[in-house]
Amino acid sequence: VEFLNIDNIHEMRKRLNNLRVGICQQTSHTKCAEAVTAWLSHVHAVIKGANLAATSVDSGQTVVVHCSDGWDRTSQIVSLASLLLDGHYRTIA
């Protein structure tokens, strides 16, 4: 059992809004840096979870992805893991 500690949709939305404000607010480099860092932290957690799921499936293990709400993190991880496992989407032609 792996607990990924990915923030919920409300926290993600707050981080995205802060990112938009931070990038548009060029007078405060600190605010911009904090917003970018928080957003990338969220993206990193989702990618890390998707990679864990894809790696496990690729090695023949059964994977169950479940979050307490079940409506944002679960779909993000499973969708991205599906893309990682599909050779068509990993190939640059």
Coordinates of N, CA and C in Angstrom, one line a residue, residues 15-90:
R15 N -3.7 26.3 -6.0 CA -2.3 26.4 -6.5 C -2.3 26.9 -8.0
L16 N -3.3 26.4 -8.8 CA -3.3 26.9 -10.2 C -3.7 28.4 -10.2
N17 N -4.6 28.8 -9.4 CA -4.9 30.2 -9.4 C -3.7 31.1 -8.9
N18 N -3.0 30.6 -7.9 CA -1.8 31.3 -7.4 C -0.8 31.3 -8.5
L19 N -0.7 30.2 -9.3 CA 0.3 30.2 -10.4 C -0.1 31.3 -11.4
R20 N -1.3 31.4 -11.8 CA -1.8 32.4 -12.7 C -1.5 33.8 -12.2
V21 N -1.8 34.1 -11.0 CA -1.5 35.4 -10.4 C 0.0 35.6 -10.3
G22 N 0.7 34.6 -9.8 CA 2.2 34.7 -9.7 C 2.9 35.0 -10.9
I23 N 2.5 34.4 -12.0 CA 3.2 34.6 -13.3 C 2.8 36.0 -13.9
C24 N 1.6 36.4 -13.7 CA 1.1 37.7 -14.2 C 1.7 38.8 -13.4
Q25 N 2.1 38.5 -12.1 CA 2.6 39.6 -11.2 C 4.1 39.6 -11.3
Q26 N 4.6 40.3 -12.3 CA 6.0 40.3 -12.5 C 6.8 41.2 -11.5
T27 N 6.1 42.0 -10.8 CA 6.8 42.8 -9.8 C 7.2 42.0 -8.6
S28 N 6.6 40.9 -8.3 CA 7.0 40.1 -7.1 C 7.6 38.7 -7.6
H29 N 8.9 38.7 -7.7 CA 9.5 37.4 -8.1 C 9.3 36.3 -7.1
T30 N 9.3 36.7 -5.8 CA 9.1 35.7 -4.7 C 7.7 35.1 -4.9
K31 N 6.7 35.8 -5.1 CA 5.3 35.3 -5.2 C 5.3 34.4 -6.4
C32 N 5.9 34.8 -7.5 CA 5.9 34.0 -8.7 C 6.6 32.7 -8.5
A33 N 7.8 32.7 -7.8 CA 8.6 31.5 -7.5 C 7.8 30.6 -6.6
E34 N 7.2 31.1 -5.6 CA 6.4 30.3 -4.7 C 5.2 29.6 -5.4
A35 N 4.6 30.3 -6.3 CA 3.4 29.8 -7.0 C 3.9 28.7 -8.0
V36 N 5.0 28.9 -8.7 CA 5.5 27.9 -9.6 C 5.9 26.6 -8.9
T37 N 6.6 26.8 -7.7 CA 7.1 25.7 -6.9 C 5.9 24.9 -6.4
A38 N 4.9 25.5 -5.9 CA 3.7 24.8 -5.4 C 3.0 24.0 -6.5
W39 N 2.9 24.6 -7.7 CA 2.2 24.0 -8.8 C 3.0 22.8 -9.3
L40 N 4.3 23.0 -9.4 CA 5.2 21.9 -9.9 C 5.3 20.7 -8.9
S41 N 5.1 21.1 -7.6 CA 5.1 20.0 -6.6 C 3.8 19.1 -6.8
H42 N 2.7 19.8 -7.1 CA 1.5 19.0 -7.3 C 1.6 18.1 -8.6
V43 N 2.2 18.7 -9.7 CA 2.4 18.0 -10.9 C 3.3 16.8 -10.7
H44 N 4.4 17.0 -9.9 CA 5.4 16.0 -9.6 C 4.7 14.8 -8.9
A45 N 3.8 15.1 -7.9 CA 3.1 14.1 -7.1 C 2.3 13.2 -8.0
V46 N 1.6 13.8 -9.0 CA 0.7 13.1 -9.9 C 1.5 12.2 -10.8
I47 N 2.6 12.8 -11.4 CA 3.5 12.0 -12.3 C 4.1 10.9 -11.5
K48 N 4.6 11.1 -10.3 CA 5.2 10.1 -9.5 C 4.2 8.9 -9.3
G49 N 2.9 9.3 -9.0 CA 1.9 8.2 -8.8 C 1.6 7.5 -10.0
A50 N 1.5 8.2 -11.1 CA 1.3 7.5 -12.4 C 2.4 6.6 -12.8
N51 N 3.6 7.0 -12.6 CA 4.8 6.2 -12.9 C 4.8 5.0 -12.0
L52 N 4.5 5.1 -10.7 CA 4.4 3.9 -9.8 C 3.4 2.9 -10.3
A53 N 2.2 3.4 -10.7 CA 1.2 2.5 -11.2 C 1.6 1.9 -12.5
A54 N 2.2 2.6 -13.4 CA 2.6 2.1 -14.7 C 3.7 1.1 -14.5
T55 N 4.7 1.4 -13.7 CA 5.8 0.5 -13.4 C 5.3 -0.9 -12.8
S56 N 4.3 -0.7 -11.9 CA 3.8 -1.9 -11.3 C 3.0 -2.8 -12.3
V57 N 2.2 -2.2 -13.1 CA 1.4 -2.9 -14.1 C 2.4 -3.5 -15.1
D58 N 3.4 -2.8 -15.5 CA 4.4 -3.3 -16.5 C 5.1 -4.5 -16.0
S59 N 5.3 -4.6 -14.6 CA 6.0 -5.7 -14.0 C 5.0 -6.9 -13.7
G60 N 3.8 -6.8 -14.1 CA 2.8 -7.9 -13.9 C 2.0 -7.8 -12.6
Q61 N 2.2 -6.8 -11.9 CA 1.4 -6.6 -10.6 C 0.0 -6.1 -10.9
T62 N -0.9 -6.4 -10.1 CA -2.2 -5.8 -10.1 C -2.2 -4.5 -9.3
V63 N -2.9 -3.5 -9.8 CA -2.9 -2.2 -9.2 C -4.3 -1.7 -9.0
V64 N -4.5 -1.2 -7.8 CA -5.8 -0.6 -7.5 C -5.5 0.9 -7.1
V65 N -6.1 1.8 -7.8 CA -5.9 3.2 -7.5 C -7.1 3.8 -6.9
H66 N -7.0 4.3 -5.7 CA -8.2 4.8 -5.0 C -7.8 6.1 -4.2
C67 N -8.7 7.1 -4.3 CA -8.5 8.2 -3.4 C -9.8 8.4 -2.6
S68 N -9.7 9.1 -1.5 CA -10.9 9.2 -0.7 C -12.1 9.9 -1.4
D69 N -11.8 10.8 -2.3 CA -12.9 11.5 -3.0 C -13.2 10.7 -4.3
G70 N -12.1 10.3 -5.0 CA -12.3 9.5 -6.2 C -12.7 10.2 -7.4
W71 N -12.5 11.5 -7.5 CA -13.0 12.2 -8.6 C -11.9 13.1 -9.3
D72 N -10.8 13.2 -8.7 CA -9.7 13.9 -9.4 C -8.4 13.2 -9.5
R73 N -7.9 12.9 -8.3 CA -6.5 12.2 -8.3 C -6.6 10.9 -8.9
T74 N -7.6 10.1 -8.6 CA -7.7 8.8 -9.2 C -7.7 8.8 -10.7
S75 N -8.5 9.6 -11.3 CA -8.6 9.7 -12.8 C -7.3 10.3 -13.4
Q76 N -6.7 11.2 -12.7 CA -5.4 11.8 -13.2 C -4.3 10.7 -13.2
I77 N -4.2 10.0 -12.2 CA -3.1 8.9 -12.1 C -3.4 7.8 -13.1
V78 N -4.6 7.3 -13.1 CA -4.9 6.2 -14.0 C -4.8 6.6 -15.5
S79 N -5.3 7.8 -15.8 CA -5.2 8.3 -17.2 C -3.7 8.4 -17.6
L80 N -2.9 9.0 -16.8 CA -1.5 9.2 -17.1 C -0.8 7.9 -17.2
A81 N -1.1 7.0 -16.3 CA -0.4 5.7 -16.3 C -0.8 5.0 -17.6
S82 N -2.0 5.1 -18.1 CA -2.4 4.5 -19.3 C -1.6 5.0 -20.5
L83 N -1.4 6.3 -20.5 CA -0.6 6.9 -21.5 C 0.9 6.4 -21.4
L84 N 1.4 6.3 -20.2 CA 2.8 5.8 -20.1 C 2.9 4.4 -20.5
L85 N 1.9 3.6 -20.4 CA 2.0 2.2 -20.8 C 1.7 2.0 -22.3
D86 N 1.2 2.9 -23.0 CA 0.8 2.7 -24.4 C 2.0 3.2 -25.2
G87 N 2.6 2.3 -25.9 CA 3.8 2.6 -26.7 C 3.5 3.7 -27.8
H88 N 2.3 3.8 -28.3 CA 2.0 4.8 -29.3 C 2.2 6.2 -28.8
Y89 N 1.9 6.4 -27.5 CA 2.1 7.8 -27.0 C 3.5 8.1 -26.4
R90 N 4.3 7.0 -26.3 CA 5.7 7.2 -25.9 C 6.6 7.4 -27.0

